[in-house]
Amino acid sequence: MICDNLSINQAGHLCFGGRDVTELAQKYGTPLYLLDENKIREHCRTYMSAMKQAFGSDALPLYAGKALCIKDIYRIMREEGMGIDVVSSGEIYTADAGGFPMERAYFHGNNKTDADISYAMERGVGYFVCDNEEELLSIECEAEARGIIQKILIRVTPGIDPHTHKAISTGNVDSKFGVAIETGQAETLIALALKQPHVSLEGYHCHIGSQIFETTPFTDAAEIMMSFIASMRDRLGYTAKELNLGGGMGVRYLEEHPNVDYAKNIAQIAAVIKDLAREKQLDLPRMRMEPGRSIVADAGMTLYTVGALKTIPGFRTYVSVDGGMPDNPRYALYQSPYTVLLANRPQQTADTVCTIAGRCCESGDLIQEGVLLPEPKRGDVLAVLTTGAYNYAMASNYNRIPRPAMVRLCDGQDTLILRRETFEDLIRNEL
Ligand code: LLP
């Protein structure tokens, strides 16, 4: 099994978070999202203890809510003492409604509107991760009007291509996010920020990508950012107090994927940062990281019921399920791999190569191709594993399909935390 929250019980059924998922499919209907709270807490604790051990007690992991943004997750984040990354007024609203202390929130985005900036300050968001000059001036203006000093970080593009294993000089310079070190635009924005009376520049942020298995891109980024801190100290007389290295650590979707050791990665990144701090005579900055996927992905599972079966001789077998791209668009968008099992008989010989299709009127509406399963039958419960990140968060009502319900599993208990959308929900905003 790809994760230790999966098992098989005496009935030969798949269990998740200690619960028989075939029973949960019967109780709540399908499609259904499951969320294992204990797994989320375990990941939070791994990041929290590894970061504090590696960087000191003022280090803090921030959960990137774009991976899964619902009120209940912010209760867990508050209880675990995490910070959060928010990317829109809608995420701020959700975190606030979930009772999260907003001084531990970092507001991201390449195009925060004046209304977003005003709303975020009204809600008391602790930090703005400032992306560009227009935004900086709008933050200054709003902070002045409110008579406050707003803490910010500046989002810097370090020029790393995470999928090449090494820093390449132009890799990420062409990005809609942040300001590049290489073009000098990062320095210009920092100099401008230092002149703003209602803005307190706390340091820098970078984010190099997502679903990264190797450590080298992160240690490369750490090295570039520490050198940049030293260079800005020498050129502008300003030393950053905080460094945020973003998110991006990979998760295991398939058996052949590595199991990333987050604590070990963090220790390796810390070693690079400490070496550079010594070499450049810098104090260790307050460290932040922003994991999203690696906090919630393997805490999630989606259950479907198998419907139509279609074998086209010489081509393939389509296994259609009662969900699809509206609840999980990631295969259609990125050809993302997933492990798929028949939850009611996961141990039977998997001898049929299947294409798992959704129910939308669109040929590209597939959940996965080339999956080996025991010959599926109408009524089987199909489980797609590791769907906690960027599934519900990216769900739509395409083809007027209501979004599924979500059930939280915790210490053997199941609780409905998101009701299944109704047809009335589909027309609610229509006048
Ligand atoms: N911080 C920033 C500034 C980010 O842009 C992201 C992700 C994260 C943190 C969290 O990264 P993570 O730890 O989750 O890799 N929809 C895509 C993923 C987009 C990620 C965008 N930014 C997917 O489904 O794979």
Short mmCIF file of C-alpha atoms and ligand atoms in Angstrom, two decimals, residues 47 62 64 66-67 85 87 108-109 129 155 177 205-207 209-212 244 246-250 253 289-295 330 333-334 336 338 389-391 394, ligand 1:
data_model
loop_
_atom_site.label_atom_id
_atom_site.label_comp_id
_atom_site.label_asym_id
_atom_site.label_seq_id
_atom_site.Cartn_x
_atom_site.Cartn_y
_atom_site.Cartn_z
CA TYR A 47 6.94 19.87 9.43
CA LEU A 62 2.48 27.58 6.71
CA ALA A 64 -0.97 26.37 1.63
CA LYS A 66 -5.06 26.33 -2.13
CA ALA A 67 -4.58 22.55 -1.87
CA ASP A 85 -0.83 30.77 3.03
CA VAL A 87 -4.28 33.46 -2.12
CA HIS A 108 -0.12 35.59 -1.85
CA GLY A 109 -1.08 36.31 -5.43
CA VAL A 129 3.72 38.53 0.07
CA ARG A 155 8.30 37.49 -3.75
CA PHE A 177 4.93 35.63 -10.17
CA HIS A 205 9.71 34.69 -0.40
CA CYS A 206 10.30 32.26 -3.24
CA HIS A 207 8.44 29.20 -4.53
CA GLY A 209 7.32 24.56 -8.11
CA SER A 210 5.17 21.66 -6.98
CA GLN A 211 5.37 17.84 -6.70
CA ILE A 212 9.20 17.93 -6.50
CA ASN A 244 10.12 31.85 3.10
CA GLY A 246 7.53 28.23 -0.44
CA GLY A 247 6.01 24.77 -0.91
CA GLY A 248 6.48 21.99 -3.38
CA MET A 249 7.63 18.76 -1.74
CA GLY A 250 6.34 15.74 -3.65
CA TYR A 253 0.70 8.89 -5.92
CA MET A 289 7.92 26.91 4.34
CA GLU A 290 4.52 26.50 2.69
CA PRO A 291 3.54 22.87 2.16
CA GLY A 292 0.11 22.27 0.63
CA ARG A 293 0.07 18.95 -1.19
CA SER A 294 2.33 17.18 1.30
CA ILE A 295 -0.04 18.08 4.16
CA ARG A 330 -6.11 16.73 -12.61
CA LEU A 333 -5.38 18.98 -17.01
CA TYR A 334 -1.98 17.47 -16.24
CA SER A 336 -1.60 13.28 -13.20
CA TYR A 338 -3.24 8.08 -9.43
CA ALA A 389 -4.87 18.02 -2.56
CA TYR A 390 -6.13 20.03 -5.53
CA ASN A 391 -9.25 17.88 -6.05
CA MET A 394 -10.34 22.55 -8.16
N1 LLP B 1 3.33 28.44 -1.95
C1 LLP B 1 3.05 29.02 -3.12
C2 LLP B 1 3.40 30.41 -3.33
C3 LLP B 1 2.43 28.27 -4.14
O1 LLP B 1 2.18 28.86 -5.32
C4 LLP B 1 2.08 26.92 -3.91
C5 LLP B 1 1.42 26.13 -4.95
C6 LLP B 1 2.37 26.37 -2.65
C7 LLP B 1 3.00 27.16 -1.69
C8 LLP B 1 2.03 24.95 -2.28
O2 LLP B 1 2.70 24.05 -3.07
P1 LLP B 1 2.58 22.47 -2.78
O3 LLP B 1 3.28 22.19 -1.45
O4 LLP B 1 1.14 22.14 -2.69
O5 LLP B 1 3.25 21.83 -3.92
N2 LLP B 1 -3.06 22.68 -9.16
C9 LLP B 1 -1.75 22.05 -9.26
C10 LLP B 1 -0.79 22.57 -8.21
C11 LLP B 1 -0.58 24.06 -8.28
C12 LLP B 1 0.32 24.56 -7.18
C13 LLP B 1 0.31 26.04 -7.11
N3 LLP B 1 1.08 26.62 -6.06
C14 LLP B 1 -1.92 20.54 -9.14
O6 LLP B 1 -3.04 20.08 -9.04
O7 LLP B 1 -0.94 19.81 -9.18
#
